[in-house]
Amino acid sequence: METLFAVLHVVTAVFIVGPMAILPMTAMRAVRAGDARQVDTLAKSTNLLSLLSLLVVLFGFGVMGLADKKYDLSVTTPWILWSLILYVVALALTLFVVVPAMRRAAEALRDGTASRYPQIAAGSGVASLLLLAVVVLMVWKP
């Protein structure tokens, strides 16, 4: 059962969190191209994938709970705790800064006003760096 949860944890991380981090970068290209419809679609997709990324955490808790007792894993294990904190910050940035900026950029493109490109770039860049740090902690396990 532990192997199943480990596989689900990694697969959801790759196929859900990966696109969650990449789609805002695609949206920046669409903003530069002036494609409001694509930016709006990417905002919806990023929002959905961000919410679905909670599955990665759920499967991670499953792996932690099923791990051999000799590893003494818990939420207070430093690398797990820091991974959770960094993930929550990245998720919050994506849901409360990046996605709304993408939606406003789509509206701005439709109205012909200034876009929110810098907000999308900064928010998604920081969120991606935080997610990268989570990957490092998951592999390194200091």
mmCIF file of C-alpha atoms in Angstrom:
data_model
loop_
_atom_site.group_PDB
_atom_site.id
_atom_site.type_symbol
_atom_site.label_atom_id
_atom_site.label_comp_id
_atom_site.label_asym_id
_atom_site.label_seq_id
_atom_site.Cartn_x
_atom_site.Cartn_y
_atom_site.Cartn_z
ATOM 1 C CA MET A 1 0.000 0.000 0.000
ATOM 2 C CA GLU A 2 2.901 2.356 0.758
ATOM 3 C CA THR A 3 4.208 1.850 -2.782
ATOM 4 C CA LEU A 4 0.814 2.703 -4.255
ATOM 5 C CA PHE A 5 0.628 5.942 -2.262
ATOM 6 C CA ALA A 6 4.231 6.810 -3.192
ATOM 7 C CA VAL A 7 3.457 6.314 -6.880
ATOM 8 C CA LEU A 8 0.263 8.369 -6.624
ATOM 9 C CA HIS A 9 2.157 11.085 -4.727
ATOM 10 C CA VAL A 10 4.845 11.370 -7.406
ATOM 11 C CA VAL A 11 2.488 11.033 -10.370
ATOM 12 C CA THR A 12 0.134 13.727 -9.085
ATOM 13 C CA ALA A 13 3.114 15.964 -8.333
ATOM 14 C CA VAL A 14 4.378 15.611 -11.885
ATOM 15 C CA PHE A 15 1.063 15.824 -13.730
ATOM 16 C CA ILE A 16 -0.747 18.342 -11.505
ATOM 17 C CA VAL A 17 1.844 20.513 -9.756
ATOM 18 C CA GLY A 18 4.057 20.668 -12.844
ATOM 19 C CA PRO A 19 1.388 22.253 -15.039
ATOM 20 C CA MET A 20 0.234 24.397 -12.121
ATOM 21 C CA ALA A 21 3.699 25.981 -12.163
ATOM 22 C CA ILE A 22 4.061 26.164 -15.955
ATOM 23 C CA LEU A 23 0.650 27.434 -17.101
ATOM 24 C CA PRO A 24 1.152 30.990 -15.752
ATOM 25 C CA MET A 25 4.298 31.211 -17.867
ATOM 26 C CA THR A 26 2.233 30.235 -20.897
ATOM 27 C CA ALA A 27 -0.285 32.895 -19.873
ATOM 28 C CA MET A 28 2.464 35.515 -19.921
ATOM 29 C CA ARG A 29 3.143 34.592 -23.544
ATOM 30 C CA ALA A 30 -0.585 34.919 -24.282
ATOM 31 C CA VAL A 31 -0.638 38.333 -22.564
ATOM 32 C CA ARG A 32 2.232 39.477 -24.777
ATOM 33 C CA ALA A 33 0.362 38.145 -27.804
ATOM 34 C CA GLY A 34 -2.820 39.943 -26.717
ATOM 35 C CA ASP A 35 -4.932 36.766 -26.595
ATOM 36 C CA ALA A 36 -7.499 37.473 -23.872
ATOM 37 C CA ARG A 37 -9.420 34.241 -24.454
ATOM 38 C CA GLN A 38 -6.316 32.100 -23.955
ATOM 39 C CA VAL A 39 -5.296 34.033 -20.822
ATOM 40 C CA ASP A 40 -8.782 33.508 -19.377
ATOM 41 C CA THR A 41 -8.676 29.781 -20.175
ATOM 42 C CA LEU A 42 -5.213 29.468 -18.611
ATOM 43 C CA ALA A 43 -6.436 31.274 -15.485
ATOM 44 C CA LYS A 44 -9.251 28.736 -15.105
ATOM 45 C CA SER A 45 -6.879 25.835 -15.718
ATOM 46 C CA THR A 46 -4.316 27.159 -13.252
ATOM 47 C CA ASN A 47 -7.007 27.610 -10.622
ATOM 48 C CA LEU A 48 -8.301 24.053 -11.130
ATOM 49 C CA LEU A 49 -4.827 22.488 -11.074
ATOM 50 C CA SER A 50 -3.921 24.475 -7.954
ATOM 51 C CA LEU A 51 -6.925 23.073 -6.135
ATOM 52 C CA LEU A 52 -6.231 19.565 -7.442
ATOM 53 C CA SER A 53 -2.649 19.861 -6.152
ATOM 54 C CA LEU A 54 -4.080 19.211 -2.708
ATOM 55 C CA LEU A 55 -4.185 15.566 -3.834
ATOM 56 C CA VAL A 56 -0.388 15.563 -3.771
ATOM 57 C CA VAL A 57 -0.492 16.516 -0.091
ATOM 58 C CA LEU A 58 -3.154 13.918 0.616
ATOM 59 C CA PHE A 59 -1.104 11.149 -0.995
ATOM 60 C CA GLY A 60 1.999 12.457 0.780
ATOM 61 C CA PHE A 61 0.242 12.065 4.114
ATOM 62 C CA GLY A 62 -0.644 8.536 3.039
ATOM 63 C CA VAL A 63 3.009 7.765 2.327
ATOM 64 C CA MET A 64 4.034 9.288 5.646
ATOM 65 C CA GLY A 65 1.423 7.336 7.577
ATOM 66 C CA LEU A 66 2.369 4.035 5.955
ATOM 67 C CA ALA A 67 6.147 4.525 6.193
ATOM 68 C CA ASP A 68 8.212 2.146 8.280
ATOM 69 C CA LYS A 69 8.254 3.208 11.944
ATOM 70 C CA LYS A 70 12.080 3.211 11.905
ATOM 71 C CA TYR A 71 11.958 6.473 9.911
ATOM 72 C CA ASP A 72 9.890 8.167 12.643
ATOM 73 C CA LEU A 73 8.064 10.428 10.168
ATOM 74 C CA SER A 74 5.452 12.934 11.243
ATOM 75 C CA VAL A 75 4.232 16.383 10.273
ATOM 76 C CA THR A 76 6.818 17.819 12.671
ATOM 77 C CA THR A 77 9.722 16.106 10.886
ATOM 78 C CA PRO A 78 11.635 19.220 9.724
ATOM 79 C CA TRP A 79 11.823 18.470 5.995
ATOM 80 C CA ILE A 80 8.137 17.503 5.902
ATOM 81 C CA LEU A 81 7.087 20.569 7.897
ATOM 82 C CA TRP A 82 9.102 22.939 5.712
ATOM 83 C CA SER A 83 7.798 21.255 2.573
ATOM 84 C CA LEU A 84 4.233 21.792 3.766
ATOM 85 C CA ILE A 85 4.874 25.418 4.683
ATOM 86 C CA LEU A 86 6.535 26.203 1.348
ATOM 87 C CA TYR A 87 3.771 24.396 -0.562
ATOM 88 C CA VAL A 88 1.019 26.299 1.284
ATOM 89 C CA VAL A 89 2.730 29.623 0.522
ATOM 90 C CA ALA A 90 3.124 28.653 -3.162
ATOM 91 C CA LEU A 91 -0.517 27.546 -3.315
ATOM 92 C CA ALA A 92 -1.708 30.774 -1.688
ATOM 93 C CA LEU A 93 0.402 32.883 -4.065
ATOM 94 C CA THR A 94 -1.002 31.021 -7.035
ATOM 95 C CA LEU A 95 -4.632 31.148 -5.913
ATOM 96 C CA PHE A 96 -4.685 34.671 -4.463
ATOM 97 C CA VAL A 97 -2.147 36.553 -6.590
ATOM 98 C CA VAL A 98 -1.387 34.764 -9.868
ATOM 99 C CA VAL A 99 -4.855 33.525 -10.869
ATOM 100 C CA PRO A 100 -6.577 36.856 -10.088
ATOM 101 C CA ALA A 101 -3.808 38.698 -11.979
ATOM 102 C CA MET A 102 -4.361 36.397 -14.951
ATOM 103 C CA ARG A 103 -8.103 37.076 -14.844
ATOM 104 C CA ARG A 104 -7.498 40.829 -14.634
ATOM 105 C CA ALA A 105 -5.000 40.577 -17.507
ATOM 106 C CA ALA A 106 -7.635 38.866 -19.668
ATOM 107 C CA GLU A 107 -10.138 41.618 -18.829
ATOM 108 C CA ALA A 108 -7.525 44.284 -19.513
ATOM 109 C CA LEU A 109 -6.742 42.766 -22.893
ATOM 110 C CA ARG A 110 -10.450 42.760 -23.779
ATOM 111 C CA ASP A 111 -10.747 46.402 -22.646
ATOM 112 C CA GLY A 112 -7.502 47.472 -24.287
ATOM 113 C CA THR A 113 -5.944 48.684 -21.017
ATOM 114 C CA ALA A 114 -2.661 47.845 -19.259
ATOM 115 C CA SER A 115 -2.170 44.194 -18.411
ATOM 116 C CA ARG A 116 -1.068 42.569 -15.149
ATOM 117 C CA TYR A 117 1.990 40.946 -16.693
ATOM 118 C CA PRO A 118 4.410 41.941 -13.871
ATOM 119 C CA GLN A 119 2.093 40.489 -11.204
ATOM 120 C CA ILE A 120 1.775 37.217 -13.088
ATOM 121 C CA ALA A 121 5.529 37.041 -13.642
ATOM 122 C CA ALA A 122 6.484 37.842 -10.045
ATOM 123 C CA GLY A 123 3.844 35.693 -8.376
ATOM 124 C CA SER A 124 4.356 32.644 -10.571
ATOM 125 C CA GLY A 125 8.139 33.003 -10.390
ATOM 126 C CA VAL A 126 8.156 33.008 -6.597
ATOM 127 C CA ALA A 127 5.620 30.155 -6.458
ATOM 128 C CA SER A 128 7.757 28.092 -8.853
ATOM 129 C CA LEU A 129 10.872 28.680 -6.740
ATOM 130 C CA LEU A 130 8.974 27.598 -3.638
ATOM 131 C CA LEU A 131 7.782 24.449 -5.387
ATOM 132 C CA LEU A 132 11.349 23.770 -6.504
ATOM 133 C CA ALA A 133 12.447 24.035 -2.870
ATOM 134 C CA VAL A 134 9.754 21.495 -1.937
ATOM 135 C CA VAL A 135 11.124 19.065 -4.533
ATOM 136 C CA VAL A 136 14.646 19.525 -3.150
ATOM 137 C CA LEU A 137 13.418 18.841 0.391
ATOM 138 C CA MET A 138 11.476 15.761 -0.738
ATOM 139 C CA VAL A 139 14.552 14.299 -2.424
ATOM 140 C CA TRP A 140 17.266 15.443 -0.006
ATOM 141 C CA LYS A 141 15.336 14.872 3.257
ATOM 142 C CA PRO A 142 17.887 16.737 5.415
#
